[in-house]
Amino acid sequence: MKSIILKSFLVFGLVFVVMACTAPKKEINYPKTDLAVEALIPKPLKVVATNSAFGLDVKTVIYTNQTSKGFEEVGKFLSNRINQKTKLDIPVNSSLDETVERIIYINQSDDLESDSPEAYQLYIKNDSILLHAKTVAGAFRGIQTIQQLIPEHSNDTLTEQPMWLIPTGKINDAPNFGYRGMMLDVARHFFTVDEVKKLLDVLAYYKYNTLHMHLTDDQGWRIEIKSWPKLTEVGGETEVGGGPGGFYTQEQFKELVAYAAERHIQIIPEVDMPGHTNAASFSYPILNGNGKKLSSYSGTQVGFSTFDAQKDTVYAFLDDVIREISAISPSPYFHIGGDESHVTKKKDYLHFVEKVEKIVQKHGKQAMGWNEIAQAKIDPSTVAQLWNEPHNAIKAAEGGSKILLSPAKKTYLDMQYDSLSKFGLHWAAYIPVDSAYIWSPEKYVPEIPKESILGIEAPLWSETISNSTELEYLAFPRAIGYAELGWSIDENRNWEDYKARLAKQVPYLKRMNISFYPSKLVDWEN
Ligand code: TNX
């Protein structure tokens, strides 16, 4: 408690000193604002408007807590984004000299209402923006809010310099769910490192914290495994429709992990098994368990392949694969797939899941798998990802597992918007932008209590898409709505209100060169 008081004293003291050192201030006649109606997505927990403005301009600096590791990087990230949007060059932790008139102070503080590590508080006044967060991740979420509050256009009439006016007030914010993810299938079609980075940038802006990468499937194996090189030499060369495929070297995967980590996003690797394994078995036929002659596969049918669950070699192979990937993957989770293993005998499937779960644990990770894995005796630390069968997910929750919600009818980003959609499938549903948003993760399966829900994830399967433009058509704008479903509480969510805020994302999406689908349900503002 003492240290909190001391810290708050230091913060306010610092701001006071900065303000006192600055030249005598001319009164600025700020226009009336309303922080409560800003187009923030996801919608913050609590907003109180004080109806004036903070003027971001050349006389603004960013100052960060320099004793807590990582805060300065968050300050630099914000400075960089301000530069992209306004061309202002805002110094971070420079000497606070007499030219400084306004400060954005990013501070570590344990004194927040929420227990969440991603919680933050913003106090926006005329001369200062104070961002308080317990952790660097919280500070990073907080600077997304600051970024979103900066208007597209400056006001050039208040002072001799242009000012970007940020509404004053207080924001108290924390996520409803600790896990807010998107999944990208890079196996059906390969996506390059740069394409994945572009996606990560937008996910970070909307406060996602997870990208699950579906790295292997019948049509391709996308990650280098040094002890089994043919996986990528042979299995990496195919994709749906006969294209060239591709794969990430371990160095490239590390580069993606690091890029995501700078944005406080974890990358969860998935090796899908025992089904969806044609590419692996075609590379190393000793793994094959379906007894048929193998060939490479570039179609889109599912459920015809399986590893041989009775062979020791298969588990030795998986020990190598899981060890090598775990070594370059800091996320606590390793996803073992487990879906649609239609040609694996039931008893083999159960045996396989239980064995592989233990291998994952041996390498220091928690297992995650599609809802089918709950047919096996899974450990309570293992996460079941609900996609099609609530009864399996309910069973997993009863056993103490956490459930990740990805119901296909609601969250599958590869489902078409309607029958005219250029890409996508519709086996689960057509999912227009409103239907994607209008549901409650907490109430979706009444038998699964909120305490059992880890969070939500929107999967983007890539049978019908092969580049960023096509990816963006399916992912956006729906992924923006899922960001809000994961972060904002039900009471704060409302389609009409969300729709108006979504409409205002156009300048950002354009600046990021995102080819979103301009659904007619939204009155897009340019
Ligand atoms: C079902 S969802 C699958 C994927 C397909 C997807 C297409 C799941 C666990 N399995 O293999 O890509 O449908 O929508």
Coordinates of C-alpha atoms and ligand atoms in Angstrom, one line a residue:
M1 CA 0.0 0.0 0.0
K2 CA 2.8 2.3 1.0
S3 CA 4.5 1.8 -2.3
I4 CA 1.3 2.6 -4.2
I5 CA 0.9 5.9 -2.4
L6 CA 4.6 6.6 -3.0
K7 CA 4.3 5.8 -6.7
S8 CA 1.2 7.8 -7.2
F9 CA 2.8 10.6 -5.5
L10 CA 5.8 10.3 -7.8
V11 CA 3.7 10.2 -10.9
F12 CA 1.6 13.2 -10.0
G13 CA 4.8 14.9 -8.8
L14 CA 6.4 14.3 -12.2
V15 CA 3.5 15.6 -14.2
F16 CA 3.3 18.6 -11.9
V17 CA 7.1 19.3 -12.4
V18 CA 6.7 19.0 -16.2
M19 CA 3.8 21.4 -16.2
A20 CA 5.5 23.8 -13.8
C21 CA 8.7 23.9 -15.9
T22 CA 6.9 24.7 -19.1
A23 CA 6.5 28.2 -20.4
P24 CA 3.5 30.2 -19.1
K25 CA 0.6 28.7 -20.9
K26 CA -1.6 30.6 -23.2
E27 CA -5.3 29.7 -22.6
I28 CA -6.5 27.3 -25.3
N29 CA -10.1 27.4 -26.1
Y30 CA -10.7 23.6 -26.5
P31 CA -14.0 22.6 -28.1
K32 CA -16.5 20.5 -26.3
T33 CA -15.9 16.8 -26.7
D34 CA -17.5 13.5 -25.5
L35 CA -15.1 10.7 -24.7
A36 CA -18.1 8.4 -24.1
V37 CA -19.2 8.4 -27.8
E38 CA -15.7 7.8 -29.4
A39 CA -15.6 4.9 -31.9
L40 CA -13.5 2.7 -29.7
I41 CA -13.4 -1.0 -30.5
P42 CA -13.5 -3.0 -28.3
K43 CA -15.8 -0.9 -26.2
P44 CA -14.1 -0.2 -22.8
L45 CA -15.5 -1.3 -19.5
K46 CA -16.1 2.2 -18.1
V47 CA -15.8 5.6 -19.6
V48 CA -16.4 9.0 -17.9
A49 CA -16.3 12.0 -20.2
T50 CA -15.1 15.4 -18.9
N51 CA -15.9 17.2 -22.2
S52 CA -12.6 19.1 -22.9
A53 CA -9.5 18.0 -24.9
F54 CA -5.9 17.1 -24.8
G55 CA -4.1 18.6 -27.7
L56 CA -1.6 16.3 -29.2
D57 CA 1.0 18.4 -31.0
V58 CA 4.8 19.1 -31.4
K59 CA 5.0 20.2 -27.8
T60 CA 3.9 16.7 -26.5
V61 CA 6.3 14.1 -25.2
I62 CA 5.9 10.5 -24.1
Y63 CA 7.4 9.6 -20.8
T64 CA 7.5 6.0 -19.4
N65 CA 8.3 4.3 -16.2
Q66 CA 11.9 3.5 -16.6
T67 CA 12.3 1.1 -13.7
S68 CA 9.7 -1.4 -15.0
K69 CA 11.0 -3.5 -17.9
G70 CA 9.3 -3.1 -21.2
F71 CA 7.4 0.2 -20.6
E72 CA 9.8 2.2 -22.7
E73 CA 9.2 -0.1 -25.7
V74 CA 5.4 0.5 -25.3
G75 CA 6.1 4.3 -25.4
K76 CA 8.2 3.9 -28.5
F77 CA 5.5 1.8 -30.1
L78 CA 3.0 4.5 -29.4
S79 CA 5.3 7.2 -30.7
N80 CA 5.7 5.3 -33.9
R81 CA 2.0 4.9 -34.4
I82 CA 1.4 8.5 -33.7
N83 CA 3.9 9.3 -36.4
Q84 CA 2.2 7.0 -38.9
K85 CA -1.1 8.7 -38.3
T86 CA -0.1 12.4 -37.8
K87 CA 3.5 12.6 -39.0
L88 CA 4.4 14.1 -35.5
D89 CA 7.7 13.1 -34.1
I90 CA 7.0 12.6 -30.4
P91 CA 10.1 11.9 -28.3
V92 CA 10.1 9.1 -25.7
N93 CA 11.9 9.7 -22.4
S94 CA 13.9 12.6 -23.7
S95 CA 14.9 15.4 -21.3
L96 CA 11.8 17.3 -20.2
D97 CA 12.8 20.8 -21.3
E98 CA 11.0 24.0 -21.5
T99 CA 9.5 23.3 -24.9
V100 CA 7.4 20.5 -23.4
E101 CA 3.8 21.5 -22.8
R102 CA 1.9 18.2 -22.7
I103 CA 2.9 14.7 -21.6
I104 CA 1.6 11.2 -22.2
Y105 CA 2.9 9.3 -19.1
I106 CA 2.9 5.5 -19.3
N107 CA 3.3 4.1 -15.8
Q108 CA 3.4 0.8 -14.0
S109 CA 0.8 0.7 -11.1
D110 CA -0.6 -2.2 -9.1
D111 CA -3.5 0.0 -8.0
L112 CA -6.1 -1.0 -10.6
E113 CA -9.6 -2.2 -10.0
S114 CA -9.3 -5.3 -12.2
D115 CA -7.2 -8.4 -11.5
S116 CA -6.5 -8.9 -15.2
P117 CA -2.9 -8.5 -16.3
E118 CA -4.2 -6.6 -19.4
A119 CA -6.2 -4.1 -17.4
Y120 CA -5.4 -0.4 -17.7
Q121 CA -6.6 3.0 -16.8
L122 CA -6.5 6.3 -18.7
Y123 CA -6.8 9.7 -17.2
I124 CA -7.0 12.3 -20.0
K125 CA -6.7 15.9 -19.0
N126 CA -5.9 19.1 -20.9
D127 CA -2.1 18.8 -20.4
S128 CA -1.6 15.1 -19.6
I129 CA -2.6 11.6 -20.5
L130 CA -1.8 9.2 -17.7
L131 CA -1.9 5.5 -18.6
H132 CA -1.6 3.1 -15.6
A133 CA -1.2 -0.6 -16.1
K134 CA 0.0 -3.4 -13.9
T135 CA 1.9 -5.1 -16.7
V136 CA 3.5 -4.2 -20.0
A137 CA 0.7 -6.1 -21.7
G138 CA -1.8 -3.8 -20.0
A139 CA 0.1 -0.8 -21.0
F140 CA 0.2 -2.1 -24.6
R141 CA -3.6 -2.5 -24.6
G142 CA -3.9 1.0 -23.2
I143 CA -1.9 2.6 -26.0
Q144 CA -4.2 1.0 -28.6
T145 CA -7.0 3.0 -27.0
I146 CA -4.9 6.2 -27.2
Q147 CA -4.2 5.5 -30.8
Q148 CA -7.9 5.0 -31.6
L149 CA -8.7 8.3 -29.8
I150 CA -6.4 10.3 -32.1
P151 CA -8.6 11.9 -34.7
E152 CA -7.8 11.6 -38.4
H153 CA -7.6 15.3 -38.9
S154 CA -5.9 18.0 -36.8
N155 CA -7.4 21.2 -35.7
D156 CA -5.3 24.0 -37.1
T157 CA -7.0 27.0 -35.5
L158 CA -6.4 26.7 -31.8
T159 CA -2.7 27.4 -31.7
E160 CA 0.0 28.2 -34.3
Q161 CA 0.7 24.4 -34.5
P162 CA -1.8 21.8 -35.6
M163 CA -3.3 19.9 -32.7
W164 CA -5.0 16.5 -32.7
L165 CA -7.7 16.8 -30.1
I166 CA -8.3 13.8 -27.8
P167 CA -11.4 14.0 -25.6
T168 CA -10.8 14.2 -21.9
G169 CA -12.1 11.9 -19.3
K170 CA -11.4 8.6 -17.6
I171 CA -11.3 5.1 -19.0
N172 CA -11.2 2.1 -16.7
D173 CA -10.7 -1.0 -18.9
A174 CA -10.1 -4.7 -18.6
P175 CA -10.9 -7.7 -20.8
N176 CA -13.9 -10.0 -20.2
F177 CA -11.9 -13.0 -21.4
G178 CA -8.2 -13.6 -21.0
Y179 CA -7.9 -15.3 -24.4
R180 CA -9.0 -13.5 -27.5
G181 CA -7.7 -15.2 -30.6
M182 CA -7.9 -15.7 -34.3
M183 CA -6.7 -18.9 -36.1
L184 CA -5.0 -18.9 -39.5
D185 CA -4.9 -22.0 -41.6
V186 CA -1.5 -21.8 -43.4
A187 CA -1.7 -25.4 -44.4
R188 CA -4.5 -25.4 -47.1
H189 CA -2.8 -22.4 -48.6
F190 CA 0.5 -21.0 -47.4
F191 CA 0.8 -17.4 -46.2
T192 CA 4.2 -15.6 -46.1
V193 CA 5.9 -14.1 -43.1
D194 CA 5.0 -10.6 -44.3
E195 CA 1.3 -11.6 -44.8
V196 CA 1.1 -12.9 -41.3
K197 CA 2.8 -9.8 -39.9
K198 CA 0.3 -7.6 -41.7
L199 CA -2.5 -9.5 -40.0
L200 CA -0.8 -9.3 -36.6
D201 CA -0.7 -5.5 -36.9
V202 CA -4.4 -5.2 -37.2
L203 CA -5.1 -7.9 -34.5
A204 CA -3.0 -5.9 -32.1
Y205 CA -5.0 -2.7 -32.8
Y206 CA -8.2 -4.4 -31.7
K207 CA -6.5 -5.9 -28.5
Y208 CA -6.3 -9.6 -29.7
N209 CA -3.7 -11.5 -27.7
T210 CA -3.5 -14.8 -29.6
L211 CA -2.9 -16.0 -33.1
H212 CA -3.3 -19.8 -33.4
M213 CA -1.5 -21.1 -36.5
H214 CA -2.8 -24.3 -38.1
L215 CA 0.6 -25.4 -39.4
T216 CA -0.1 -28.9 -40.8
D217 CA -2.9 -30.6 -42.7
D218 CA -3.4 -33.1 -45.5
Q219 CA -2.4 -30.5 -48.1
G220 CA 0.8 -29.3 -46.6
W221 CA 3.3 -29.2 -43.7
R222 CA 4.5 -25.6 -43.1
I223 CA 7.2 -25.7 -40.4
E224 CA 10.7 -26.9 -40.6
I225 CA 11.5 -29.8 -38.4
K226 CA 15.3 -30.3 -38.4
S227 CA 15.2 -34.0 -37.4
W228 CA 12.6 -34.9 -40.1
P229 CA 13.6 -32.7 -43.1
K230 CA 11.3 -34.3 -45.7
L231 CA 8.3 -32.9 -43.9
T232 CA 8.9 -29.6 -45.5
E233 CA 11.1 -30.8 -48.5
V234 CA 8.2 -33.0 -49.6
G235 CA 5.2 -32.1 -47.5
G236 CA 5.8 -28.3 -47.8
E237 CA 5.5 -28.3 -51.6
T238 CA 1.8 -28.8 -52.0
E239 CA -1.4 -26.8 -51.3
V240 CA -5.0 -26.8 -52.2
G241 CA -5.5 -26.3 -56.0
G242 CA -2.0 -27.4 -56.9
G243 CA -0.1 -24.2 -56.0
P244 CA 3.5 -24.1 -54.8
G245 CA 2.9 -24.3 -51.1
G246 CA 5.7 -23.2 -48.9
F247 CA 6.9 -23.4 -45.3
Y248 CA 8.5 -21.4 -42.5
T249 CA 12.1 -22.1 -41.5
Q250 CA 12.5 -22.2 -37.7
E251 CA 14.2 -18.8 -38.0
Q252 CA 11.2 -17.4 -39.8
F253 CA 8.8 -18.9 -37.3
K254 CA 10.9 -17.3 -34.5
E255 CA 10.7 -14.0 -36.4
L256 CA 6.9 -14.3 -36.4
V257 CA 6.8 -15.2 -32.7
A258 CA 9.0 -12.2 -31.9
Y259 CA 6.9 -9.8 -34.0
A260 CA 3.7 -11.1 -32.3
A261 CA 5.4 -10.8 -28.9
E262 CA 6.2 -7.1 -29.5
R263 CA 2.4 -6.7 -29.9
H264 CA 1.7 -8.9 -26.8
I265 CA 0.2 -11.6 -28.9
Q266 CA 1.1 -15.2 -28.4
I267 CA 1.4 -17.6 -31.3
I268 CA 0.0 -21.1 -30.6
P269 CA 1.3 -23.7 -33.0
E270 CA -1.0 -26.5 -34.1
V271 CA 0.1 -29.9 -35.5
D272 CA -3.2 -31.5 -36.5
M273 CA -3.3 -35.3 -35.8
P274 CA -3.9 -38.2 -35.9
G275 CA -6.1 -37.3 -38.9
H276 CA -5.4 -34.4 -41.4
T277 CA -1.9 -35.9 -41.7
N278 CA -1.6 -36.8 -45.4
A279 CA 1.3 -34.4 -46.0
A280 CA 3.3 -35.9 -43.1
S281 CA 2.6 -39.5 -44.1
F282 CA 3.4 -38.8 -47.7
S283 CA 6.8 -37.4 -46.6
Y284 CA 7.4 -40.4 -44.3
P285 CA 5.2 -43.3 -45.2
I286 CA 6.2 -45.2 -42.0
L287 CA 3.8 -42.9 -40.2
N288 CA 0.8 -43.8 -42.3
G289 CA -2.1 -45.7 -40.6
N290 CA -4.8 -46.0 -43.2
G291 CA -3.2 -48.8 -45.1
K292 CA -3.7 -47.2 -48.5
K293 CA -1.1 -46.1 -51.0
L294 CA -0.2 -42.5 -50.5
S295 CA -0.1 -39.6 -52.9
S296 CA 0.2 -35.9 -52.4
Y297 CA -3.1 -34.1 -51.9
S298 CA -4.4 -30.8 -53.1
G299 CA -8.1 -31.3 -52.8
T300 CA -10.4 -30.2 -50.0
Q301 CA -12.0 -33.3 -48.6
V302 CA -11.4 -34.1 -45.0
G303 CA -11.1 -37.2 -42.8
F304 CA -9.3 -39.7 -45.0
S305 CA -5.8 -39.8 -43.4
T306 CA -4.5 -41.0 -40.1
F307 CA -1.2 -41.7 -38.3
D308 CA -0.7 -45.3 -37.1
A309 CA -1.6 -44.9 -33.5
Q310 CA -0.1 -48.4 -32.6
K311 CA 3.5 -47.7 -33.8
D312 CA 6.2 -46.5 -31.5
T313 CA 7.9 -44.8 -34.4
V314 CA 4.9 -42.4 -34.6
Y315 CA 5.4 -41.3 -31.0
A316 CA 9.2 -41.0 -31.4
F317 CA 8.5 -38.8 -34.4
L318 CA 6.0 -36.7 -32.5
D319 CA 8.3 -36.4 -29.6
D320 CA 10.8 -34.8 -32.0
V321 CA 8.3 -32.6 -33.7
I322 CA 6.7 -31.3 -30.4
R323 CA 10.2 -30.8 -28.9
E324 CA 11.5 -28.8 -31.8
I325 CA 8.4 -26.6 -32.1
S326 CA 8.1 -26.1 -28.3
A327 CA 11.7 -24.9 -28.2
I328 CA 10.9 -21.9 -30.4
S329 CA 7.4 -21.3 -29.2
P330 CA 7.1 -19.4 -25.8
S331 CA 3.2 -19.8 -25.6
P332 CA 2.2 -22.2 -22.8
Y333 CA 0.0 -24.0 -25.2
F334 CA 0.6 -26.6 -27.9
H335 CA -2.4 -27.5 -30.1
I336 CA -2.7 -31.1 -31.1
G337 CA -5.7 -30.8 -33.5
G338 CA -7.6 -34.1 -33.1
D339 CA -10.5 -33.2 -35.3
E340 CA -12.3 -35.3 -38.0
S341 CA -10.1 -38.4 -37.6
H342 CA -12.7 -40.4 -39.4
V343 CA -10.5 -43.3 -40.4
T344 CA -8.8 -43.8 -37.0
K345 CA -10.4 -46.6 -35.0
K346 CA -12.0 -45.2 -31.9
K347 CA -9.8 -47.1 -29.5
D348 CA -6.7 -46.0 -31.4
Y349 CA -7.9 -42.4 -31.4
L350 CA -8.3 -42.4 -27.6
H351 CA -5.0 -44.0 -27.0
F352 CA -3.3 -41.5 -29.4
V353 CA -4.8 -38.4 -27.8
E354 CA -3.8 -39.6 -24.3
K355 CA -0.2 -40.4 -25.4
V356 CA 0.3 -37.2 -27.3
E357 CA -1.1 -35.1 -24.4
K358 CA 1.7 -36.5 -22.2
I359 CA 4.3 -35.8 -24.8
V360 CA 3.1 -32.2 -25.0
Q361 CA 3.3 -32.0 -21.2
K362 CA 6.8 -33.5 -21.1
H363 CA 7.9 -30.6 -23.3
G364 CA 6.5 -28.1 -20.8
K365 CA 3.3 -27.2 -22.6
Q366 CA -0.4 -27.5 -22.0
A367 CA -2.3 -29.4 -24.7
M368 CA -5.1 -27.9 -26.6
G369 CA -7.3 -29.7 -29.1
W370 CA -10.5 -29.6 -31.1
N371 CA -13.6 -30.7 -29.1
E372 CA -13.3 -34.4 -30.3
I373 CA -10.3 -34.8 -27.9
A374 CA -12.8 -34.8 -25.0
Q375 CA -13.8 -38.3 -26.0
A376 CA -10.4 -39.4 -24.4
K377 CA -9.4 -39.0 -20.8
I378 CA -7.9 -35.6 -20.9
D379 CA -6.1 -33.8 -18.2
P380 CA -7.9 -30.8 -16.6
S381 CA -5.0 -28.6 -17.8
T382 CA -5.8 -29.5 -21.4
V383 CA -8.0 -27.1 -23.3
A384 CA -10.9 -28.2 -25.5
Q385 CA -11.8 -26.0 -28.4
L386 CA -15.5 -26.1 -29.2
W387 CA -16.2 -26.0 -32.9
N388 CA -19.1 -28.3 -33.7
E389 CA -20.1 -30.6 -30.8
P390 CA -21.2 -29.0 -27.5
H391 CA -21.6 -32.3 -25.8
N392 CA -17.8 -33.0 -26.0
A393 CA -17.0 -29.6 -24.8
I394 CA -19.5 -29.9 -21.9
K395 CA -17.8 -33.2 -21.0
A396 CA -14.4 -31.5 -21.0
A397 CA -15.7 -28.7 -18.8
E398 CA -17.1 -31.2 -16.4
G399 CA -13.7 -32.8 -16.2
G400 CA -12.2 -29.5 -15.2
S401 CA -10.8 -28.4 -18.6
K402 CA -11.2 -24.9 -19.9
I403 CA -13.1 -24.4 -23.1
L404 CA -12.2 -22.2 -26.0
L405 CA -15.2 -21.1 -27.9
S406 CA -15.1 -21.3 -31.7
P407 CA -18.6 -22.4 -32.7
A408 CA -18.5 -22.8 -36.5
K409 CA -22.0 -21.3 -37.0
K410 CA -20.9 -18.0 -35.3
T411 CA -17.1 -17.6 -35.4
Y412 CA -15.8 -19.4 -38.6
L413 CA -14.3 -16.6 -40.6
D414 CA -14.2 -18.9 -43.7
M415 CA -18.0 -19.0 -43.7
Q416 CA -19.4 -16.8 -46.5
Y417 CA -21.3 -13.6 -45.6
D418 CA -24.1 -14.6 -48.0
S419 CA -24.7 -16.5 -51.2
L420 CA -22.9 -13.9 -53.2
S421 CA -19.6 -14.0 -51.3
K422 CA -16.6 -14.3 -53.5
F423 CA -14.7 -16.6 -51.2
G424 CA -15.5 -19.0 -48.4
L425 CA -17.7 -22.0 -47.7
H426 CA -21.1 -22.3 -46.1
W427 CA -21.4 -25.8 -44.6
A428 CA -22.0 -24.4 -41.1
A429 CA -23.9 -21.2 -42.0
Y430 CA -23.8 -18.0 -43.9
I431 CA -22.4 -15.5 -41.3
P432 CA -23.3 -11.9 -42.2
V433 CA -21.6 -9.2 -40.1
D434 CA -24.5 -8.7 -37.7
S435 CA -25.0 -12.4 -37.0
A436 CA -21.2 -12.7 -36.3
Y437 CA -21.6 -10.1 -33.6
I438 CA -25.0 -10.7 -32.1
W439 CA -24.5 -13.6 -29.6
S440 CA -23.0 -14.0 -26.2
P441 CA -20.1 -16.3 -25.6
E442 CA -21.2 -16.6 -22.0
K443 CA -24.6 -17.9 -22.9
Y444 CA -23.8 -19.8 -26.1
V445 CA -23.7 -23.2 -24.4
P446 CA -25.8 -22.9 -21.2
E447 CA -24.1 -25.9 -19.7
I448 CA -20.7 -24.3 -19.8
P449 CA -20.3 -21.8 -17.0
K450 CA -18.3 -18.6 -17.5
E451 CA -15.6 -19.8 -15.2
S452 CA -14.9 -22.7 -17.6
I453 CA -14.6 -20.5 -20.7
L454 CA -11.0 -19.6 -21.6
G455 CA -12.1 -17.2 -24.2
I456 CA -13.1 -17.0 -27.9
E457 CA -11.2 -17.6 -31.1
A458 CA -12.3 -17.1 -34.7
P459 CA -10.7 -19.6 -37.1
L460 CA -9.9 -18.8 -40.7
W461 CA -9.6 -21.9 -42.8
S462 CA -8.0 -21.3 -46.1
E463 CA -9.4 -23.8 -48.6
T464 CA -10.7 -20.9 -50.7
I465 CA -8.2 -18.1 -50.0
S466 CA -4.5 -17.8 -50.9
N467 CA -3.3 -14.2 -50.4
S468 CA -3.7 -11.2 -48.1
T469 CA -6.5 -9.6 -50.2
E470 CA -8.6 -12.8 -50.0
L471 CA -7.8 -13.3 -46.3
E472 CA -8.9 -9.8 -45.5
Y473 CA -12.1 -10.1 -47.4
L474 CA -13.2 -13.0 -45.1
A475 CA -11.5 -11.8 -41.9
F476 CA -12.6 -8.1 -42.0
P477 CA -14.8 -6.7 -40.7
R478 CA -16.0 -9.8 -38.8
A479 CA -12.7 -10.2 -36.8
I480 CA -13.2 -6.7 -35.4
G481 CA -16.5 -7.8 -33.9
Y482 CA -15.0 -10.9 -32.4
A483 CA -12.4 -8.6 -30.7
E484 CA -15.3 -6.9 -29.0
L485 CA -17.0 -10.2 -28.1
G486 CA -13.8 -11.3 -26.4
W487 CA -13.0 -8.1 -24.6
S488 CA -16.2 -6.2 -23.8
I489 CA -18.9 -7.3 -21.3
D490 CA -22.4 -8.2 -22.6
E491 CA -24.0 -5.1 -21.0
N492 CA -21.6 -2.9 -23.1
R493 CA -22.4 -4.6 -26.4
N494 CA -25.2 -3.6 -28.7
W495 CA -25.3 -4.1 -32.5
E496 CA -26.6 -0.6 -33.4
D497 CA -23.9 1.1 -31.3
Y498 CA -21.2 -1.3 -32.5
K499 CA -22.3 -0.8 -36.2
A500 CA -21.8 3.0 -35.9
R501 CA -18.3 2.5 -34.4
L502 CA -17.4 -0.1 -37.0
A503 CA -18.4 2.3 -39.8
K504 CA -15.7 4.7 -38.5
Q505 CA -12.9 2.2 -38.9
V506 CA -12.5 2.9 -42.6
P507 CA -9.7 5.4 -42.4
Y508 CA -7.7 3.1 -40.2
L509 CA -8.4 0.0 -42.4
K510 CA -7.5 2.1 -45.5
R511 CA -4.2 3.3 -43.9
M512 CA -3.4 -0.3 -43.2
N513 CA -4.3 -1.3 -46.7
I514 CA -6.9 -3.8 -45.5
S515 CA -9.3 -5.0 -48.2
F516 CA -12.2 -5.5 -46.0
Y517 CA -15.6 -6.7 -47.2
P518 CA -17.9 -3.6 -47.3
S519 CA -21.0 -5.2 -46.0
K520 CA -24.2 -3.3 -46.9
L521 CA -25.4 -3.8 -43.3
V522 CA -23.0 -1.0 -42.3
D523 CA -23.1 2.7 -43.4
W524 CA -19.3 3.0 -43.9
E525 CA -17.8 6.4 -43.3
N526 CA -14.9 7.5 -45.3
Ligands
TNX1 C1 -13.8 -28.2 -40.6 S1 -13.1 -27.1 -38.0 C2 -12.5 -28.4 -40.2 C3 -11.4 -27.9 -41.1 C4 -11.9 -27.3 -42.4 C5 -13.1 -26.4 -42.0 C6 -13.7 -25.7 -43.2 C7 -12.2 -28.3 -37.9 C8 -11.7 -28.5 -36.6 N1 -12.0 -28.9 -39.0 O1 -10.5 -29.0 -41.4 O2 -10.9 -26.5 -42.9 O3 -14.1 -27.2 -41.5 O4 -14.6 -24.8 -42.8

